[in-house]
GROMACS .gro file of C-alpha atoms in nm:
model
  135
    1ASN     CA    1 -13.505 -17.247   7.721
    2GLY     CA    2 -13.618 -17.457   7.448
    3THR     CA    3 -13.617 -17.106   7.237
    4HIS     CA    4 -13.506 -17.156   6.867
    5LEU     CA    5 -13.418 -16.888   6.638
    6ILE     CA    6 -13.395 -16.997   6.262
    7GLU     CA    7 -13.274 -16.686   6.019
    8VAL     CA    8 -13.339 -16.648   5.667
    9ASN     CA    9 -13.145 -16.437   5.450
   10ARG     CA   10 -13.172 -16.268   5.101
   11VAL     CA   11 -13.558 -16.369   5.101
   12ASP     CA   12 -13.707 -16.306   4.750
   13SER     CA   13 -14.022 -16.454   4.818
   14ILE     CA   14 -14.235 -16.487   5.162
   15GLU     CA   15 -14.445 -16.792   5.050
   16LYS     CA   16 -14.103 -16.986   4.993
   17VAL     CA   17 -14.025 -16.893   5.352
   18VAL     CA   18 -14.368 -16.964   5.462
   19SER     CA   19 -14.376 -17.308   5.261
   20THR     CA   20 -14.022 -17.418   5.418
   21PHE     CA   21 -14.138 -17.379   5.780
   22THR     CA   22 -14.454 -17.501   5.760
   23SER     CA   23 -14.377 -17.819   5.520
   24VAL     CA   24 -14.051 -17.870   5.583
   25LEU     CA   25 -13.992 -17.755   5.954
   26GLY     CA   26 -14.333 -17.804   6.053
   27VAL     CA   27 -14.385 -17.483   6.212
   28ALA     CA   28 -14.755 -17.268   6.226
   29VAL     CA   29 -14.671 -16.934   6.079
   30GLU     CA   30 -14.905 -16.619   6.186
   31PRO     CA   31 -15.118 -16.483   5.842
   32LYS     CA   32 -15.083 -16.132   5.986
   33ALA     CA   33 -14.666 -16.215   6.026
   34VAL     CA   34 -14.688 -16.313   5.650
   35GLU     CA   35 -14.896 -16.018   5.501
   36CYS     CA   36 -14.690 -15.790   5.753
   37LEU     CA   37 -14.341 -15.933   5.551
   38LYS     CA   38 -14.478 -15.934   5.214
   39LEU     CA   39 -14.566 -15.561   5.212
   40ASN     CA   40 -14.191 -15.508   5.411
   41LEU     CA   41 -14.039 -15.698   5.118
   42GLU     CA   42 -14.238 -15.494   4.868
   43ALA     CA   43 -14.140 -15.158   5.045
   44ASN     CA   44 -13.778 -15.224   5.080
   45GLN     CA   45 -13.818 -15.354   4.708
   46PHE     CA   46 -13.972 -14.999   4.643
   47MET     CA   47 -13.692 -14.833   4.819
   48GLU     CA   48 -13.407 -14.977   4.620
   49ALA     CA   49 -13.586 -14.876   4.309
   50ASP     CA   50 -13.588 -14.521   4.456
   51GLU     CA   51 -13.999 -14.552   4.437
   52VAL     CA   52 -14.003 -14.372   4.813
   53ASP     CA   53 -14.344 -14.295   4.763
   54LEU     CA   54 -14.462 -14.625   4.714
   55ALA     CA   55 -14.231 -14.750   4.947
   56ILE     CA   56 -14.402 -14.540   5.222
   57ASP     CA   57 -14.745 -14.644   5.135
   58ARG     CA   58 -14.614 -15.049   5.214
   59TYR     CA   59 -14.475 -14.952   5.514
   60ASP     CA   60 -14.802 -14.796   5.619
   61ARG     CA   61 -14.993 -15.070   5.481
   62ALA     CA   62 -14.764 -15.338   5.702
   63LEU     CA   63 -14.788 -15.144   5.991
   64ALA     CA   64 -15.161 -15.136   5.973
   65VAL     CA   65 -15.187 -15.541   5.972
   66GLY     CA   66 -15.080 -15.509   6.311
   67TYR     CA   67 -14.833 -15.754   6.378
   68GLU     CA   68 -14.671 -15.592   6.654
   69ASP     CA   69 -14.305 -15.805   6.653
   70GLN     CA   70 -14.219 -15.607   6.315
   71ARG     CA   71 -14.365 -15.267   6.450
   72GLY     CA   72 -14.046 -15.133   6.549
   73ILE     CA   73 -13.870 -15.203   6.269
   74LEU     CA   74 -14.141 -15.102   6.031
   75LEU     CA   75 -14.159 -14.761   6.169
   76ASN     CA   76 -13.742 -14.738   6.188
   77LEU     CA   77 -13.770 -14.819   5.783
   78ARG     CA   78 -14.075 -14.601   5.731
   79SER     CA   79 -13.880 -14.293   5.892
   80ALA     CA   80 -13.553 -14.339   5.699
   81ALA     CA   81 -13.804 -14.369   5.377
   82HIS     CA   82 -13.956 -14.015   5.497
   83LEU     CA   83 -13.576 -13.882   5.524
   84GLU     CA   84 -13.500 -14.006   5.192
   85ARG     CA   85 -13.787 -13.796   5.026
   86ALA     CA   86 -13.691 -13.482   5.233
   87TYR     CA   87 -13.357 -13.524   5.116
   88GLY     CA   88 -13.483 -13.568   4.753
   89HIS     CA   89 -13.708 -13.285   4.790
   90ARG     CA   90 -13.438 -13.052   4.937
   91ILE     CA   91 -13.201 -13.162   4.606
   92VAL     CA   92 -13.497 -13.033   4.366
   93LEU     CA   93 -13.529 -12.697   4.569
   94ASP     CA   94 -13.182 -12.625   4.584
   95GLY     CA   95 -13.155 -12.697   4.216
   96LEU     CA   96 -13.467 -12.453   4.153
   97GLY     CA   97 -13.328 -12.185   4.375
   98GLN     CA   98 -12.970 -12.217   4.188
   99THR     CA   99 -13.172 -12.175   3.846
  100ALA     CA  100 -13.317 -11.887   3.958
  101LEU     CA  101 -13.017 -11.716   4.099
  102GLU     CA  102 -12.864 -11.801   3.734
  103LEU     CA  103 -13.167 -11.666   3.546
  104SER     CA  104 -13.177 -11.304   3.787
  105ALA     CA  105 -12.894 -11.253   3.976
  106ASP     CA  106 -13.062 -10.913   4.066
  107TYR     CA  107 -13.406 -11.056   4.121
  108PRO     CA  108 -13.424 -10.941   4.498
  109ALA     CA  109 -13.326 -10.583   4.405
  110ARG     CA  110 -13.602 -10.569   4.125
  111VAL     CA  111 -13.884 -10.723   4.363
  112ILE     CA  112 -13.769 -10.452   4.648
  113ARG     CA  113 -13.745 -10.156   4.405
  114ARG     CA  114 -14.102 -10.229   4.251
  115SER     CA  115 -14.240 -10.293   4.593
  116LEU     CA  116 -14.149  -9.967   4.720
  117THR     CA  117 -14.246  -9.783   4.375
  118SER     CA  118 -14.565  -9.916   4.455
  119LEU     CA  119 -14.570  -9.825   4.813
  120ALA     CA  120 -14.453  -9.473   4.723
  121LEU     CA  121 -14.763  -9.448   4.461
  122THR     CA  122 -15.014  -9.559   4.721
  123LEU     CA  123 -14.925  -9.383   5.024
  124ARG     CA  124 -14.806  -8.999   5.074
  125VAL     CA  125 -14.582  -8.921   5.343
  126THR     CA  126 -14.623  -8.559   5.524
  127GLY     CA  127 -14.408  -8.472   5.815
  128SER     CA  128 -14.409  -8.748   6.083
  129MET     CA  129 -14.759  -8.881   5.958
  130VAL     CA  130 -14.830  -9.136   5.657
  131GLU     CA  131 -15.161  -9.138   5.526
  132GLY     CA  132 -15.309  -9.321   5.239
  133SER     CA  133 -15.421  -9.178   4.925
  134MET     CA  134 -15.528  -9.321   4.603
  135PRO     CA  135 -15.236  -9.322   4.295
   0.00000   0.00000   0.00000
């Protein structure tokens, strides 16, 4: 059908690829495609460096370029980055929860006792009715 597919692997510079396509192969490359791929490469590098927030920013910028041929890939990569960030938050929260438990194993019981004492001071129970009162 006259369509040719050229696959390029291990890309470390979009400029090298564009140069190869334009000067060696005589193939025109859309400016939107170049910008989108640059941002995608930056995002992937940030993911490898565990800089997830920066990666998400670059995926967002790449999507904003509006190069539709990469939209699906970028959405998948960005959602993977969001999942990675959520997992990182979970690890932090689990650690904080464990630390809180270790610092005060009876913390919930103390909070409940303090709340009930406070409630008892502000409410007076008479028969089956509860009336508000000043401590």
